[in-house]
Amino acid sequence: LNKDHIETLTSAMGFTLLKAQKGLLNGNGTVEGAIEWLDKHAEDADIDEPIALVPKNAGVAQSYKCNECGKILSSMANLELHANKTGHSDFEESTVAVKPLTAEEKKAKVEEIKALLKAKRAEREEEEKKQNIQSEKARRFMGQEMTKTREEMEREQRKRDAMLRKKEKEAAKRERERLRAELAKDKLERQANKGKLKTALGADGYNPCAIQYDVGGAGDGTSPAPAKKFKADPQKIDEYIKKVSSYRAGGDGQKCLKILLAYVGNVVDKPDEEKFRTINMENKAFKTKVKPFLGAKALLVAVGFKQTEAGDALILKEDADRDTLKETKEKLEKAYASY
């Protein structure tokens, strides 16, 4: 055994002489091999037992041989590495000593390993580059697909908006034509009756039989008469609201609903306020936004208002049904919101 190696293991590394000798004997005679062997067999039960003597002519295993390819391996670590790389599994001990590498051979081996690592790294980087390119292509493709989808959705929305505007224009055009026809008919009737108008103009055209609150007599328009009294049916409140809501031109029906909601809502929310129990029929709001529309005054009468003898106001009766007033307020709110 090499005395310098024993000195290194005992003095520098702290191993006992026995362990240093065993390590060199089983580690191919090198410090590295001894340290590797001692590290693996440090816990062996016979690690501190004396080295058994063998005849001088007996062969000592100094390496391992692969029976499949014939390669000589210097240590168990190299054997395991060889087995992992090649898949070989048939090995045996050998008395052939593996010659230690010279400095030049070690340098060449290091350069070979560096070149191998460099090639592996370059291969890995090339693979990562390819993966990055594929990921970028996939990202761009998804972006293009999302853009196409968004553009298609915007295009469809523009089509729907255009169709809606077209329908609105057509509806407005039909309403204008209807109003022109009504006005023309009204003009002809006035000409035929010396400026008098017998019929009432409603949302769906002329309604000769409709109730006219401030027209009496025979209805020929020749002479004024006291206001006609009539009875409104609380069961027809929904019908009255529907009639008012049917006035679509210029939003007149909605304006009427708003005034009716104010009248009814005031007496519901503030029943003790005397001023809300009387509606002035000579008021501009009533004359322009309530009186002209069929069903408006009938609704007020149906919920409990009564016209005065003078015919200039509506007064809430003392026995007006509070539940009917509340229900009517809710119906007016819904009609106004859905107009």
Tab-separated table of N, CA and C in Angstrom, residues 178-193 197 199 201 205-208:
chain	number	residue	atom	x	y	z
A	178	ARG	N	-100.409	57.669	-39.912
A	178	ARG	CA	-101.712	57.518	-39.265
A	178	ARG	C	-102.229	58.862	-38.769
A	179	LEU	N	-101.343	59.633	-38.146
A	179	LEU	CA	-101.760	60.941	-37.640
A	179	LEU	C	-102.169	61.869	-38.778
A	180	ARG	N	-101.414	61.813	-39.903
A	180	ARG	CA	-101.785	62.649	-41.058
A	180	ARG	C	-103.172	62.263	-41.565
A	181	ALA	N	-103.419	60.928	-41.609
A	181	ALA	CA	-104.730	60.476	-42.079
A	181	ALA	C	-105.833	60.929	-41.123
A	182	GLU	N	-105.565	60.857	-39.817
A	182	GLU	CA	-106.548	61.282	-38.826
A	182	GLU	C	-106.813	62.780	-38.943
A	183	LEU	N	-105.738	63.535	-39.116
A	183	LEU	CA	-105.902	64.993	-39.252
A	183	LEU	C	-106.673	65.357	-40.512
A	184	ALA	N	-106.362	64.609	-41.608
A	184	ALA	CA	-107.078	64.871	-42.856
A	184	ALA	C	-108.562	64.552	-42.703
A	185	LYS	N	-108.857	63.425	-42.024
A	185	LYS	CA	-110.255	63.058	-41.802
A	185	LYS	C	-110.942	64.072	-40.903
A	186	ASP	N	-110.210	64.538	-39.881
A	186	ASP	CA	-110.743	65.542	-38.968
A	186	ASP	C	-111.061	66.840	-39.723
A	187	LYS	N	-110.155	67.195	-40.636
A	187	LYS	CA	-110.356	68.418	-41.408
A	187	LYS	C	-111.596	68.311	-42.293
A	188	LEU	N	-111.750	67.158	-42.933
A	188	LEU	CA	-112.913	66.962	-43.808
A	188	LEU	C	-114.212	67.010	-43.007
A	189	GLU	N	-114.189	66.401	-41.809
A	189	GLU	CA	-115.395	66.393	-40.982
A	189	GLU	C	-115.759	67.797	-40.526
A	190	ARG	N	-114.741	68.577	-40.187
A	190	ARG	CA	-115.023	69.956	-39.771
A	190	ARG	C	-115.621	70.759	-40.933
A	191	GLN	N	-115.066	70.549	-42.113
A	191	GLN	CA	-115.587	71.257	-43.285
A	191	GLN	C	-117.039	70.880	-43.557
A	192	ALA	N	-117.346	69.601	-43.326
A	192	ALA	CA	-118.708	69.139	-43.604
A	192	ALA	C	-119.698	69.565	-42.527
A	193	ASN	N	-119.228	69.942	-41.331
A	193	ASN	CA	-120.107	70.283	-40.215
A	193	ASN	C	-119.913	71.708	-39.720
A	197	LEU	N	-116.748	69.354	-34.725
A	197	LEU	CA	-116.221	68.000	-34.764
A	197	LEU	C	-117.071	67.112	-33.863
A	199	THR	N	-116.883	63.606	-33.729
A	199	THR	CA	-116.224	62.391	-33.241
A	199	THR	C	-115.048	62.711	-32.326
A	201	LEU	N	-111.105	61.712	-31.235
A	201	LEU	CA	-109.894	61.140	-31.793
A	201	LEU	C	-109.181	60.318	-30.731
A	205	GLY	N	-107.650	55.563	-33.690
A	205	GLY	CA	-108.448	56.199	-34.740
A	205	GLY	C	-109.689	56.846	-34.170
A	206	TYR	N	-110.678	57.067	-34.973
A	206	TYR	CA	-111.913	57.725	-34.558
A	206	TYR	C	-112.815	56.750	-33.827
A	207	ASN	N	-113.371	57.210	-32.698
A	207	ASN	CA	-114.263	56.398	-31.888
A	207	ASN	C	-115.544	57.191	-31.615
A	208	PRO	N	-116.511	57.180	-32.511
A	208	PRO	CA	-117.719	58.003	-32.360
A	208	PRO	C	-118.493	57.710	-31.086
